[in-house]
Amino acid sequence: SYTTDTKSKEENKKTIESLYSLSVDITKIRRLKEWVLLQDVAYVKEIAGILQEMGADETAVANILERCPEAILHTPEEINSQRALWQLVCQNEKQLIKLIEQFPESFFTTKYQQNQKANIMFFQELGLKNNIITRFLTSAPSIFYNPVEKNKNVIETLQRNYLNLGGSEANMKIWILKLLSQNPFILLNTSTTIQENLEFLQKSDFTDHEVLQLLSKLKGFIFQLNSTTMQKSMLFSKNVFKCSDQELKQLVLKCPALLYYSVPVLEERLEGLLKEGISIAQIRETPMVLELTTQIVQYRIKKLSALGYDIKSGNLESLNGTKKDFEVTYGKIQSKKERPIFNPVAPLH
């Protein structure tokens, strides 16, 4: 909505002076978003004033305007409305200014205020805690730009399917809230996509209980897929592991990554493991290892090898898990290696 024709316009001297007086690094703005400096109207002092009113010091104000210079193109009214909106879920202005410092772009997107407000109210009614809603506002702001009816529609589709798959009314609310907390981007999908993906799993002979299990394990990623890619990934895994449909189903339940990673990703990861001397049989035994990138696998194998642990003959479980999980496993193997065979202080018989 702003002009980006830099040749025909000159920088607004008044804007430059006002930013300079706030110790803002103008060269940074010129490099990243020069078009902001070319606009005829800017509200530098007013926006800085509102931020200071909320408790931002001089450094914080300069930092915010350097990272999100388009903030100065909003009217004070727009920013005050946004401030009131975010205060619905923030404990106090101290928390609010901290969030603005970390995520200025999210705060200064004022285009969808009506939708933002309606969605905040809807999430509160749904039972989401304010700290989760603030996390959404900063890390997944686009879900608030949807009309609230669309988000309601997606939630209703999820609730309906949860009950149809045998989930209980009593657990439904907890399930929905957990799913949303893990992956708010499921709201960017359409109800039709959700329906189609669930139907694909049912046609692939997963029982209702297993589909429900997959939904929880996939943390909502299943809704960002489509039946074609899932089918290709499953066929690839079936050929690689030379297994029956029933065995494939068990592998997918064990490692949903076989469902949501595309064939090129699975191929690359498999190749990386085979290069390290790991066999297909080992991978089939512990398919979760395919959830890790090739770089992570190489790094972990290197660390374990340094301790004399041979991954080719051992179990791949030691490679698995999050960074924290691996560090625990590594620590156990290390202490086992360092432990003396006999107790040096025990009397010899």
mmCIF file of C-alpha atoms in Angstrom, residues 33-214:
data_model
loop_
_atom_site.group_PDB
_atom_site.id
_atom_site.type_symbol
_atom_site.label_atom_id
_atom_site.label_comp_id
_atom_site.label_asym_id
_atom_site.label_seq_id
_atom_site.Cartn_x
_atom_site.Cartn_y
_atom_site.Cartn_z
ATOM 1 C CA LYS A 33 13.455 -0.514 4.166
ATOM 2 C CA GLU A 34 14.394 2.736 2.509
ATOM 3 C CA TRP A 35 10.862 3.183 1.139
ATOM 4 C CA VAL A 36 9.713 4.164 4.652
ATOM 5 C CA LEU A 37 11.942 7.243 4.549
ATOM 6 C CA LEU A 38 10.391 8.372 1.255
ATOM 7 C CA GLN A 39 6.824 8.693 2.546
ATOM 8 C CA ASP A 40 5.335 12.190 2.792
ATOM 9 C CA VAL A 41 3.656 11.563 6.137
ATOM 10 C CA ALA A 42 5.245 9.849 9.150
ATOM 11 C CA TYR A 43 4.453 9.931 12.875
ATOM 12 C CA VAL A 44 7.915 9.449 14.357
ATOM 13 C CA LYS A 45 7.567 11.528 17.532
ATOM 14 C CA GLU A 46 4.014 10.360 18.215
ATOM 15 C CA ILE A 47 4.842 6.632 17.913
ATOM 16 C CA ALA A 48 8.012 7.067 19.994
ATOM 17 C CA GLY A 49 5.888 8.907 22.589
ATOM 18 C CA ILE A 50 3.393 6.019 22.832
ATOM 19 C CA LEU A 51 6.231 3.494 23.241
ATOM 20 C CA GLN A 52 7.840 5.631 25.963
ATOM 21 C CA GLU A 53 4.477 5.959 27.692
ATOM 22 C CA MET A 54 4.361 2.164 27.840
ATOM 23 C CA GLY A 55 7.760 2.089 29.513
ATOM 24 C CA ALA A 56 10.261 1.778 26.663
ATOM 25 C CA ASP A 57 13.565 3.566 27.262
ATOM 26 C CA GLU A 58 15.535 5.407 24.568
ATOM 27 C CA THR A 59 17.501 2.304 23.484
ATOM 28 C CA ALA A 60 14.334 0.191 23.247
ATOM 29 C CA VAL A 61 12.544 2.823 21.132
ATOM 30 C CA ALA A 62 15.522 3.104 18.750
ATOM 31 C CA ASN A 63 15.766 -0.683 18.523
ATOM 32 C CA ILE A 64 12.037 -1.086 17.739
ATOM 33 C CA LEU A 65 12.089 1.616 15.027
ATOM 34 C CA GLU A 66 15.246 0.195 13.435
ATOM 35 C CA ARG A 67 13.754 -3.292 13.245
ATOM 36 C CA CYS A 68 10.292 -2.189 12.147
ATOM 37 C CA PRO A 69 10.580 1.313 10.637
ATOM 38 C CA GLU A 70 7.102 1.056 9.031
ATOM 39 C CA ALA A 71 5.753 1.585 12.576
ATOM 40 C CA ILE A 72 6.140 5.329 12.001
ATOM 41 C CA LEU A 73 3.677 5.233 9.090
ATOM 42 C CA HIS A 74 0.791 4.259 11.385
ATOM 43 C CA THR A 75 -1.369 6.920 12.985
ATOM 44 C CA PRO A 76 -1.248 7.280 16.784
ATOM 45 C CA GLU A 77 -4.937 6.217 16.827
ATOM 46 C CA GLU A 78 -4.122 2.926 15.102
ATOM 47 C CA ILE A 79 -1.293 2.190 17.501
ATOM 48 C CA ASN A 80 -3.371 3.055 20.566
ATOM 49 C CA SER A 81 -6.112 0.707 19.315
ATOM 50 C CA GLN A 82 -3.519 -2.037 18.869
ATOM 51 C CA ARG A 83 -2.191 -1.333 22.335
ATOM 52 C CA ALA A 84 -5.685 -1.736 23.836
ATOM 53 C CA LEU A 85 -6.158 -4.922 21.841
ATOM 54 C CA TRP A 86 -2.958 -6.576 23.055
ATOM 55 C CA GLN A 87 -3.716 -5.470 26.611
ATOM 56 C CA LEU A 88 -6.659 -7.890 26.539
ATOM 57 C CA VAL A 89 -4.127 -10.712 26.876
ATOM 58 C CA CYS A 90 -1.066 -9.043 28.419
ATOM 59 C CA GLN A 91 -0.678 -8.911 32.199
ATOM 60 C CA ASN A 92 0.609 -5.323 32.141
ATOM 61 C CA GLU A 93 2.336 -2.737 29.952
ATOM 62 C CA LYS A 94 5.757 -3.989 31.054
ATOM 63 C CA GLN A 95 5.009 -7.371 29.443
ATOM 64 C CA LEU A 96 3.500 -5.639 26.403
ATOM 65 C CA ILE A 97 6.540 -3.464 25.692
ATOM 66 C CA LYS A 98 8.800 -6.502 26.106
ATOM 67 C CA LEU A 99 6.759 -8.324 23.443
ATOM 68 C CA ILE A 100 6.860 -5.308 21.106
ATOM 69 C CA GLU A 101 10.657 -5.201 21.471
ATOM 70 C CA GLN A 102 10.920 -8.873 20.539
ATOM 71 C CA PHE A 103 8.232 -8.960 17.829
ATOM 72 C CA PRO A 104 7.691 -5.436 16.481
ATOM 73 C CA GLU A 105 6.378 -6.617 13.073
ATOM 74 C CA SER A 106 3.572 -8.599 14.706
ATOM 75 C CA PHE A 107 2.483 -5.652 16.847
ATOM 76 C CA PHE A 108 2.620 -3.056 14.064
ATOM 77 C CA THR A 109 0.390 -5.004 11.672
ATOM 78 C CA THR A 110 -2.779 -3.040 12.348
ATOM 79 C CA LYS A 111 -4.643 -3.883 9.148
ATOM 80 C CA TYR A 112 -6.853 -6.591 10.648
ATOM 81 C CA GLN A 113 -7.824 -5.083 13.989
ATOM 82 C CA GLN A 114 -11.469 -6.192 13.859
ATOM 83 C CA ASN A 115 -10.497 -9.766 13.055
ATOM 84 C CA GLN A 116 -7.728 -9.723 15.659
ATOM 85 C CA LYS A 117 -10.140 -8.614 18.369
ATOM 86 C CA ALA A 118 -12.831 -11.161 17.427
ATOM 87 C CA ASN A 119 -10.259 -13.983 17.341
ATOM 88 C CA ILE A 120 -8.754 -13.023 20.717
ATOM 89 C CA MET A 121 -12.263 -13.195 22.246
ATOM 90 C CA PHE A 122 -12.921 -16.530 20.497
ATOM 91 C CA PHE A 123 -9.663 -18.079 21.784
ATOM 92 C CA GLN A 124 -10.442 -16.894 25.308
ATOM 93 C CA GLU A 125 -13.920 -18.446 25.111
ATOM 94 C CA LEU A 126 -12.360 -21.653 23.825
ATOM 95 C CA GLY A 127 -10.312 -21.827 27.030
ATOM 96 C CA LEU A 128 -6.863 -20.896 25.762
ATOM 97 C CA LYS A 129 -4.807 -19.170 28.448
ATOM 98 C CA ASN A 130 -3.723 -15.579 27.790
ATOM 99 C CA ASN A 131 -0.026 -16.507 27.752
ATOM 100 C CA ILE A 132 -0.731 -18.970 24.903
ATOM 101 C CA ILE A 133 -2.718 -16.310 23.011
ATOM 102 C CA THR A 134 0.177 -13.828 23.356
ATOM 103 C CA ARG A 135 2.500 -16.525 22.011
ATOM 104 C CA PHE A 136 0.181 -16.879 19.005
ATOM 105 C CA LEU A 137 0.024 -13.098 18.507
ATOM 106 C CA THR A 138 3.794 -12.919 18.278
ATOM 107 C CA SER A 139 4.798 -16.171 16.571
ATOM 108 C CA ALA A 140 1.708 -16.945 14.459
ATOM 109 C CA PRO A 141 0.067 -13.532 13.878
ATOM 110 C CA SER A 142 -1.471 -14.606 10.551
ATOM 111 C CA ILE A 143 -4.063 -16.797 12.314
ATOM 112 C CA PHE A 144 -5.612 -13.595 13.713
ATOM 113 C CA TYR A 145 -6.037 -12.103 10.246
ATOM 114 C CA ASN A 146 -8.639 -14.747 9.336
ATOM 115 C CA PRO A 147 -12.288 -13.824 9.901
ATOM 116 C CA VAL A 148 -13.273 -15.457 13.200
ATOM 117 C CA GLU A 149 -15.917 -17.586 11.380
ATOM 118 C CA LYS A 150 -13.151 -19.371 9.458
ATOM 119 C CA ASN A 151 -11.235 -20.257 12.643
ATOM 120 C CA LYS A 152 -14.472 -21.390 14.309
ATOM 121 C CA ASN A 153 -15.208 -23.578 11.301
ATOM 122 C CA VAL A 154 -11.818 -25.321 11.512
ATOM 123 C CA ILE A 155 -12.214 -25.902 15.262
ATOM 124 C CA GLU A 156 -15.732 -27.310 14.788
ATOM 125 C CA THR A 157 -14.429 -29.691 12.082
ATOM 126 C CA LEU A 158 -11.719 -30.895 14.470
ATOM 127 C CA GLN A 159 -14.191 -31.360 17.322
ATOM 128 C CA ARG A 160 -16.630 -33.265 15.107
ATOM 129 C CA ASN A 161 -13.910 -35.572 13.789
ATOM 130 C CA TYR A 162 -12.474 -36.151 17.248
ATOM 131 C CA LEU A 163 -15.864 -37.420 18.461
ATOM 132 C CA ASN A 164 -16.485 -39.434 15.269
ATOM 133 C CA LEU A 165 -13.138 -41.188 15.730
ATOM 134 C CA GLY A 166 -14.149 -42.312 19.198
ATOM 135 C CA GLY A 167 -12.681 -39.512 21.300
ATOM 136 C CA SER A 168 -14.660 -38.685 24.425
ATOM 137 C CA GLU A 169 -16.593 -35.470 25.022
ATOM 138 C CA ALA A 170 -14.784 -35.108 28.364
ATOM 139 C CA ASN A 171 -11.302 -35.099 26.770
ATOM 140 C CA MET A 172 -12.173 -33.137 23.650
ATOM 141 C CA LYS A 173 -11.467 -29.660 25.037
ATOM 142 C CA ILE A 174 -8.036 -30.684 26.393
ATOM 143 C CA TRP A 175 -7.211 -32.375 23.065
ATOM 144 C CA ILE A 176 -8.160 -29.303 20.990
ATOM 145 C CA LEU A 177 -6.259 -26.895 23.246
ATOM 146 C CA LYS A 178 -3.160 -29.115 23.197
ATOM 147 C CA LEU A 179 -3.309 -29.425 19.410
ATOM 148 C CA LEU A 180 -3.636 -25.644 19.004
ATOM 149 C CA SER A 181 -0.820 -24.933 21.467
ATOM 150 C CA GLN A 182 1.498 -27.296 19.593
ATOM 151 C CA ASN A 183 0.628 -26.028 16.133
ATOM 152 C CA PRO A 184 -1.605 -22.937 15.790
ATOM 153 C CA PHE A 185 -0.995 -22.960 12.009
ATOM 154 C CA ILE A 186 -3.615 -25.698 11.620
ATOM 155 C CA LEU A 187 -6.063 -22.777 11.581
ATOM 156 C CA LEU A 188 -4.649 -21.655 8.242
ATOM 157 C CA ASN A 189 -6.038 -24.815 6.624
ATOM 158 C CA THR A 190 -9.534 -25.266 5.317
ATOM 159 C CA SER A 191 -12.068 -27.628 6.844
ATOM 160 C CA THR A 192 -12.098 -29.513 3.508
ATOM 161 C CA THR A 193 -8.338 -30.273 3.709
ATOM 162 C CA ILE A 194 -8.731 -31.606 7.234
ATOM 163 C CA GLN A 195 -11.642 -33.805 6.165
ATOM 164 C CA GLU A 196 -9.800 -35.147 3.082
ATOM 165 C CA ASN A 197 -6.654 -36.032 5.024
ATOM 166 C CA LEU A 198 -8.572 -37.903 7.693
ATOM 167 C CA GLU A 199 -10.536 -39.784 5.060
ATOM 168 C CA PHE A 200 -7.273 -40.747 3.328
ATOM 169 C CA LEU A 201 -5.981 -42.325 6.562
ATOM 170 C CA GLN A 202 -9.212 -44.220 7.075
ATOM 171 C CA LYS A 203 -9.068 -45.519 3.485
ATOM 172 C CA SER A 204 -5.464 -46.594 4.174
ATOM 173 C CA ASP A 205 -6.884 -49.056 6.730
ATOM 174 C CA PHE A 206 -5.948 -47.160 9.879
ATOM 175 C CA THR A 207 -8.611 -47.806 12.516
ATOM 176 C CA ASP A 208 -10.424 -44.836 14.085
ATOM 177 C CA HIS A 209 -8.366 -45.311 17.233
ATOM 178 C CA GLU A 210 -5.119 -45.295 15.206
ATOM 179 C CA VAL A 211 -6.148 -42.167 13.258
ATOM 180 C CA LEU A 212 -6.806 -40.434 16.586
ATOM 181 C CA GLN A 213 -3.399 -41.607 17.825
ATOM 182 C CA LEU A 214 -1.746 -40.190 14.689
#
